[in-house]
mmCIF file of C-alpha atoms in Angstrom:
data_model
loop_
_atom_site.group_PDB
_atom_site.id
_atom_site.type_symbol
_atom_site.label_atom_id
_atom_site.label_comp_id
_atom_site.label_asym_id
_atom_site.label_seq_id
_atom_site.Cartn_x
_atom_site.Cartn_y
_atom_site.Cartn_z
ATOM 1 C CA UNK A 1 172.083 152.212 220.778
ATOM 2 C CA UNK A 2 173.569 150.674 223.910
ATOM 3 C CA UNK A 3 176.970 152.261 223.226
ATOM 4 C CA UNK A 4 175.344 155.654 222.722
ATOM 5 C CA UNK A 5 173.796 155.472 226.199
ATOM 6 C CA UNK A 6 176.877 154.210 227.991
ATOM 7 C CA UNK A 7 178.850 156.467 230.304
ATOM 8 C CA UNK A 8 182.561 156.251 231.054
ATOM 9 C CA UNK A 9 184.647 157.339 233.988
ATOM 10 C CA UNK A 10 187.822 159.190 233.079
ATOM 11 C CA UNK A 11 189.812 155.993 233.669
ATOM 12 C CA UNK A 12 187.513 153.867 231.500
ATOM 13 C CA UNK A 13 187.614 156.346 228.623
ATOM 14 C CA UNK A 14 191.386 156.600 228.888
ATOM 15 C CA UNK A 15 191.785 152.810 228.683
ATOM 16 C CA UNK A 16 189.302 152.517 225.820
ATOM 17 C CA UNK A 17 190.999 155.248 223.780
ATOM 18 C CA UNK A 18 194.550 154.219 224.697
ATOM 19 C CA UNK A 19 195.435 157.566 226.247
ATOM 20 C CA UNK A 20 196.424 158.646 229.736
ATOM 21 C CA UNK A 21 194.109 159.949 232.418
ATOM 22 C CA UNK A 22 196.476 162.874 232.754
ATOM 23 C CA UNK A 23 195.872 163.755 229.106
ATOM 24 C CA UNK A 24 192.098 163.782 229.613
ATOM 25 C CA UNK A 25 192.524 165.955 232.698
ATOM 26 C CA UNK A 26 194.595 168.367 230.609
ATOM 27 C CA UNK A 27 192.026 168.433 227.792
ATOM 28 C CA UNK A 28 189.374 169.250 230.387
ATOM 29 C CA UNK A 29 191.489 172.003 231.927
ATOM 30 C CA UNK A 30 192.046 173.771 228.593
ATOM 31 C CA UNK A 31 188.422 173.296 227.503
ATOM 32 C CA UNK A 32 189.213 170.995 224.600
ATOM 33 C CA UNK A 33 187.216 168.026 225.899
ATOM 34 C CA UNK A 34 184.904 168.625 228.836
ATOM 35 C CA UNK A 35 183.140 165.690 230.530
ATOM 36 C CA UNK A 36 179.397 165.281 230.045
ATOM 37 C CA UNK A 37 178.979 165.970 233.744
ATOM 38 C CA UNK A 38 180.770 165.643 237.059
ATOM 39 C CA UNK A 39 179.358 163.126 239.555
ATOM 40 C CA UNK A 40 178.600 164.024 243.182
ATOM 41 C CA UNK A 41 181.872 162.346 244.188
ATOM 42 C CA UNK A 42 183.795 164.670 241.861
ATOM 43 C CA UNK A 43 184.487 162.036 239.177
ATOM 44 C CA UNK A 44 184.402 163.167 235.570
ATOM 45 C CA UNK A 45 181.798 161.269 233.537
ATOM 46 C CA UNK A 46 181.942 161.062 229.732
ATOM 47 C CA UNK A 47 179.273 159.953 227.291
ATOM 48 C CA UNK A 48 179.187 158.744 223.692
ATOM 49 C CA UNK A 49 179.408 162.280 222.271
ATOM 50 C CA UNK A 50 182.579 162.948 224.258
ATOM 51 C CA UNK A 51 184.078 159.621 223.149
ATOM 52 C CA UNK A 52 183.450 160.552 219.494
ATOM 53 C CA UNK A 53 184.958 163.982 220.060
ATOM 54 C CA UNK A 54 188.037 162.411 221.633
ATOM 55 C CA UNK A 55 188.418 160.139 218.611
ATOM 56 C CA UNK A 56 188.312 163.195 216.353
ATOM 57 C CA UNK A 57 190.894 164.985 218.495
ATOM 58 C CA UNK A 58 193.183 161.960 218.245
ATOM 59 C CA UNK A 59 192.789 161.925 214.447
ATOM 60 C CA UNK A 60 194.053 165.498 214.316
ATOM 61 C CA UNK A 61 196.814 164.865 216.836
ATOM 62 C CA UNK A 62 198.054 161.921 214.748
ATOM 63 C CA UNK A 63 198.301 164.326 211.807
ATOM 64 C CA UNK A 64 200.538 166.594 213.885
ATOM 65 C CA UNK A 65 198.008 169.361 214.486
ATOM 66 C CA UNK A 66 198.683 171.490 217.622
ATOM 67 C CA UNK A 67 195.998 171.531 220.326
ATOM 68 C CA UNK A 68 195.312 175.226 219.698
ATOM 69 C CA UNK A 69 194.477 174.539 216.061
ATOM 70 C CA UNK A 70 192.369 171.511 217.012
ATOM 71 C CA UNK A 71 190.306 173.711 219.320
ATOM 72 C CA UNK A 72 189.727 176.135 216.447
ATOM 73 C CA UNK A 73 188.741 173.320 214.064
ATOM 74 C CA UNK A 74 186.269 171.888 216.568
ATOM 75 C CA UNK A 75 184.497 175.233 216.670
ATOM 76 C CA UNK A 76 183.942 175.172 212.917
ATOM 77 C CA UNK A 77 181.365 173.271 210.857
ATOM 78 C CA UNK A 78 179.704 170.034 211.920
ATOM 79 C CA UNK A 79 181.595 166.865 212.944
ATOM 80 C CA UNK A 80 180.762 165.073 209.672
ATOM 81 C CA UNK A 81 181.967 168.011 207.582
ATOM 82 C CA UNK A 82 185.152 168.294 209.623
ATOM 83 C CA UNK A 83 185.934 164.603 209.217
ATOM 84 C CA UNK A 84 185.243 164.679 205.477
ATOM 85 C CA UNK A 85 187.684 167.576 205.109
ATOM 86 C CA UNK A 86 190.250 165.731 207.231
ATOM 87 C CA UNK A 87 189.807 162.595 205.107
ATOM 88 C CA UNK A 88 190.459 164.615 201.955
ATOM 89 C CA UNK A 89 193.602 166.032 203.537
ATOM 90 C CA UNK A 90 194.843 162.556 204.472
ATOM 91 C CA UNK A 91 194.036 161.214 200.996
ATOM 92 C CA UNK A 92 196.002 164.041 199.401
ATOM 93 C CA UNK A 93 198.908 163.348 201.733
ATOM 94 C CA UNK A 94 198.836 159.674 200.766
ATOM 95 C CA UNK A 95 198.792 160.636 197.094
ATOM 96 C CA UNK A 96 201.734 162.977 197.515
ATOM 97 C CA UNK A 97 203.735 160.351 199.421
ATOM 98 C CA UNK A 98 203.047 157.688 196.801
ATOM 99 C CA UNK A 99 204.081 160.091 194.045
ATOM 100 C CA UNK A 100 207.325 160.796 195.875
ATOM 101 C CA UNK A 101 207.897 157.048 196.341
ATOM 102 C CA UNK A 102 207.355 156.452 192.625
ATOM 103 C CA UNK A 103 209.865 159.197 191.779
ATOM 104 C CA UNK A 104 212.306 157.871 194.383
ATOM 105 C CA UNK A 105 212.059 154.335 192.991
ATOM 106 C CA UNK A 106 212.770 155.583 189.478
ATOM 107 C CA UNK A 107 215.769 157.584 190.736
ATOM 108 C CA UNK A 108 217.137 154.582 192.658
ATOM 109 C CA UNK A 109 216.706 152.400 189.576
ATOM 110 C CA UNK A 110 218.554 154.967 187.466
ATOM 111 C CA UNK A 111 221.439 155.300 189.937
ATOM 112 C CA UNK A 112 221.635 151.510 190.246
ATOM 113 C CA UNK A 113 222.055 151.199 186.507
ATOM 114 C CA UNK A 114 218.681 149.580 186.013
ATOM 115 C CA UNK A 115 216.639 150.380 182.948
ATOM 116 C CA UNK A 116 213.504 152.456 183.661
ATOM 117 C CA UNK A 117 210.239 150.544 183.505
ATOM 118 C CA UNK A 118 208.634 150.896 180.069
ATOM 119 C CA UNK A 119 205.148 152.356 180.202
ATOM 120 C CA UNK A 120 203.845 149.150 178.597
ATOM 121 C CA UNK A 121 204.785 147.247 181.756
ATOM 122 C CA UNK A 122 202.012 149.077 183.586
ATOM 123 C CA UNK A 123 199.543 147.016 181.597
ATOM 124 C CA UNK A 124 201.025 143.602 182.219
ATOM 125 C CA UNK A 125 198.987 141.356 184.532
ATOM 126 C CA UNK A 126 200.141 141.164 188.132
ATOM 127 C CA UNK A 127 202.303 138.224 189.101
ATOM 128 C CA UNK A 128 200.576 135.489 191.093
ATOM 129 C CA UNK A 129 202.270 136.683 194.288
ATOM 130 C CA UNK A 130 201.346 140.329 193.669
ATOM 131 C CA UNK A 131 197.762 139.339 192.951
ATOM 132 C CA UNK A 132 197.569 137.305 196.155
ATOM 133 C CA UNK A 133 199.031 140.173 198.182
ATOM 134 C CA UNK A 134 196.542 142.658 196.747
ATOM 135 C CA UNK A 135 193.629 140.325 197.366
ATOM 136 C CA UNK A 136 194.684 139.822 200.992
ATOM 137 C CA UNK A 137 194.951 143.582 201.416
ATOM 138 C CA UNK A 138 191.517 144.158 199.877
ATOM 139 C CA UNK A 139 189.829 141.617 202.139
ATOM 140 C CA UNK A 140 191.607 142.973 205.210
ATOM 141 C CA UNK A 141 190.636 146.545 204.310
ATOM 142 C CA UNK A 142 187.077 146.051 203.048
ATOM 143 C CA UNK A 143 185.897 142.898 204.823
ATOM 144 C CA UNK A 144 184.460 139.475 203.887
ATOM 145 C CA UNK A 145 182.185 140.852 201.150
ATOM 146 C CA UNK A 146 185.293 141.798 199.190
ATOM 147 C CA UNK A 147 186.425 138.170 199.280
ATOM 148 C CA UNK A 148 183.173 137.144 197.574
ATOM 149 C CA UNK A 149 183.584 139.844 194.926
ATOM 150 C CA UNK A 150 187.178 138.743 194.258
ATOM 151 C CA UNK A 151 186.106 135.123 193.879
ATOM 152 C CA UNK A 152 183.385 136.105 191.380
ATOM 153 C CA UNK A 153 185.842 138.186 189.366
ATOM 154 C CA UNK A 154 188.400 135.370 189.389
ATOM 155 C CA UNK A 155 185.808 132.849 188.210
ATOM 156 C CA UNK A 156 184.718 135.193 185.433
ATOM 157 C CA UNK A 157 188.337 135.685 184.305
ATOM 158 C CA UNK A 158 188.898 131.925 184.206
ATOM 159 C CA UNK A 159 185.703 131.287 182.228
ATOM 160 C CA UNK A 160 186.027 134.278 179.895
ATOM 161 C CA UNK A 161 187.594 133.436 176.521
ATOM 162 C CA UNK A 162 189.292 136.826 176.555
ATOM 163 C CA UNK A 163 190.573 136.640 180.128
ATOM 164 C CA UNK A 164 193.207 139.283 180.808
ATOM 165 C CA UNK A 165 194.139 139.252 177.150
ATOM 166 C CA UNK A 166 196.250 141.629 175.119
ATOM 167 C CA UNK A 167 193.063 142.959 173.541
ATOM 168 C CA UNK A 168 191.582 143.800 176.935
ATOM 169 C CA UNK A 169 194.864 145.380 178.066
ATOM 170 C CA UNK A 170 195.005 147.381 174.842
ATOM 171 C CA UNK A 171 191.525 148.776 175.532
ATOM 172 C CA UNK A 172 192.570 149.838 179.024
ATOM 173 C CA UNK A 173 195.699 151.494 177.616
ATOM 174 C CA UNK A 174 193.590 153.417 175.099
ATOM 175 C CA UNK A 175 191.072 154.489 177.752
ATOM 176 C CA UNK A 176 193.729 155.661 180.190
ATOM 177 C CA UNK A 177 195.745 157.398 177.468
ATOM 178 C CA UNK A 178 192.665 159.426 176.536
ATOM 179 C CA UNK A 179 191.987 160.278 180.181
ATOM 180 C CA UNK A 180 195.588 161.362 180.760
ATOM 181 C CA UNK A 181 195.362 163.560 177.668
ATOM 182 C CA UNK A 182 192.212 165.208 179.048
ATOM 183 C CA UNK A 183 193.872 165.696 182.425
ATOM 184 C CA UNK A 184 197.020 167.225 180.951
ATOM 185 C CA UNK A 185 194.897 169.483 178.719
ATOM 186 C CA UNK A 186 193.349 170.968 181.860
ATOM 187 C CA UNK A 187 189.947 169.249 181.860
ATOM 188 C CA UNK A 188 188.160 169.344 185.203
ATOM 189 C CA UNK A 189 187.385 165.963 186.804
ATOM 190 C CA UNK A 190 183.655 166.736 186.606
ATOM 191 C CA UNK A 191 183.736 167.329 182.841
ATOM 192 C CA UNK A 192 185.058 163.975 181.586
ATOM 193 C CA UNK A 193 183.019 161.062 180.304
ATOM 194 C CA UNK A 194 184.042 157.864 182.108
ATOM 195 C CA UNK A 195 181.517 155.511 180.533
ATOM 196 C CA UNK A 196 184.253 153.627 178.641
ATOM 197 C CA UNK A 197 186.293 153.160 181.822
ATOM 198 C CA UNK A 198 183.259 152.069 183.848
ATOM 199 C CA UNK A 199 182.264 149.618 181.119
ATOM 200 C CA UNK A 200 185.802 148.219 181.033
ATOM 201 C CA UNK A 201 185.629 147.604 184.784
ATOM 202 C CA UNK A 202 182.262 145.851 184.390
ATOM 203 C CA UNK A 203 183.754 143.696 181.657
ATOM 204 C CA UNK A 204 186.714 142.763 183.852
ATOM 205 C CA UNK A 205 184.515 141.972 186.851
ATOM 206 C CA UNK A 206 182.033 139.969 184.831
ATOM 207 C CA UNK A 207 179.180 141.857 186.496
ATOM 208 C CA UNK A 208 177.749 145.377 186.363
ATOM 209 C CA UNK A 209 179.837 148.095 187.980
ATOM 210 C CA UNK A 210 177.024 150.354 189.171
ATOM 211 C CA UNK A 211 177.441 153.889 190.471
ATOM 212 C CA UNK A 212 177.977 152.794 194.059
ATOM 213 C CA UNK A 213 180.584 150.189 193.123
ATOM 214 C CA UNK A 214 182.341 152.663 190.814
ATOM 215 C CA UNK A 215 182.540 155.205 193.615
ATOM 216 C CA UNK A 216 184.002 152.562 195.926
ATOM 217 C CA UNK A 217 186.590 151.790 193.255
ATOM 218 C CA UNK A 218 187.537 155.475 193.147
ATOM 219 C CA UNK A 219 188.207 155.305 196.895
ATOM 220 C CA UNK A 220 190.264 152.138 196.434
ATOM 221 C CA UNK A 221 192.472 153.877 193.884
ATOM 222 C CA UNK A 222 193.519 156.339 196.611
ATOM 223 C CA UNK A 223 193.700 153.782 199.411
ATOM 224 C CA UNK A 224 196.722 151.745 198.334
ATOM 225 C CA UNK A 225 200.125 153.302 197.557
ATOM 226 C CA UNK A 226 200.763 150.873 194.684
ATOM 227 C CA UNK A 227 197.659 152.028 192.820
ATOM 228 C CA UNK A 228 198.576 155.665 193.402
ATOM 229 C CA UNK A 229 202.154 155.092 192.266
ATOM 230 C CA UNK A 230 200.905 153.410 189.081
ATOM 231 C CA UNK A 231 198.684 156.358 188.121
ATOM 232 C CA UNK A 232 201.368 158.868 189.089
ATOM 233 C CA UNK A 233 203.686 157.115 186.630
ATOM 234 C CA UNK A 234 201.159 157.875 183.895
ATOM 235 C CA UNK A 235 201.157 161.570 184.842
ATOM 236 C CA UNK A 236 201.982 163.466 188.017
ATOM 237 C CA UNK A 237 198.775 164.317 189.886
ATOM 238 C CA UNK A 238 196.688 161.969 187.727
ATOM 239 C CA UNK A 239 195.773 159.635 190.614
ATOM 240 C CA UNK A 240 193.860 162.303 192.550
ATOM 241 C CA UNK A 241 192.264 163.683 189.387
ATOM 242 C CA UNK A 242 191.069 160.250 188.242
ATOM 243 C CA UNK A 243 189.607 159.353 191.638
ATOM 244 C CA UNK A 244 187.781 162.700 191.803
ATOM 245 C CA UNK A 245 186.514 162.222 188.252
ATOM 246 C CA UNK A 246 185.222 158.728 189.055
ATOM 247 C CA UNK A 247 183.423 160.016 192.140
ATOM 248 C CA UNK A 248 181.836 162.854 190.157
ATOM 249 C CA UNK A 249 180.815 160.446 187.389
ATOM 250 C CA UNK A 250 179.196 158.063 189.877
ATOM 251 C CA UNK A 251 177.225 160.926 191.459
ATOM 252 C CA UNK A 252 175.990 162.476 188.203
ATOM 253 C CA UNK A 253 172.230 162.927 187.792
#
């Protein structure tokens, strides 16, 4: 609440946002970001709403959007709706880049005389170093609670007789093969039954994967290029489809 009531001079807002005062003056001049009010001494004063708007402008600028288009976007919809649309655009861009990287890696391997990776290799457990790297990334991205979840999953895997066994990998292969077949047959993400996949995740975690956790997992699948590249190897465009399907499944009535 304190932050929402705070006011910033043009210099303070510039320092906080990491932009120049000149830029803020320009945004004011073209009507893109007006101050909340102008003090009696002529200083521009910005509030919390203006700081949020500046953050949104910087999101769009980072994506390469011209100021004229940003002004048009800001006049449409509500801030939350605009940001959700922008997030979807960024997620799609990340998916496309990861797909291109996966294709590029396969091309480089071919030109280098290396044998292409068999599809079965997608289902081999991560190496110890890969696993450690992914866990570090998860904790850094999602915070301390993720570290607790990882520790619980690790303990379950160590205590489970099945562990990351061939039988468990085989079940995942069968589940994903069926999903890829549905995707390539033209099924919409909202029409598929993901109960088997959600149950497999619960089994791997050693605890229930409820709707909220399953939705978070769908976001994770589009948050790391390695996950995207893996699903794109199964079928081009499958990563986005699967994530959308998981979100729809978690939000079903």
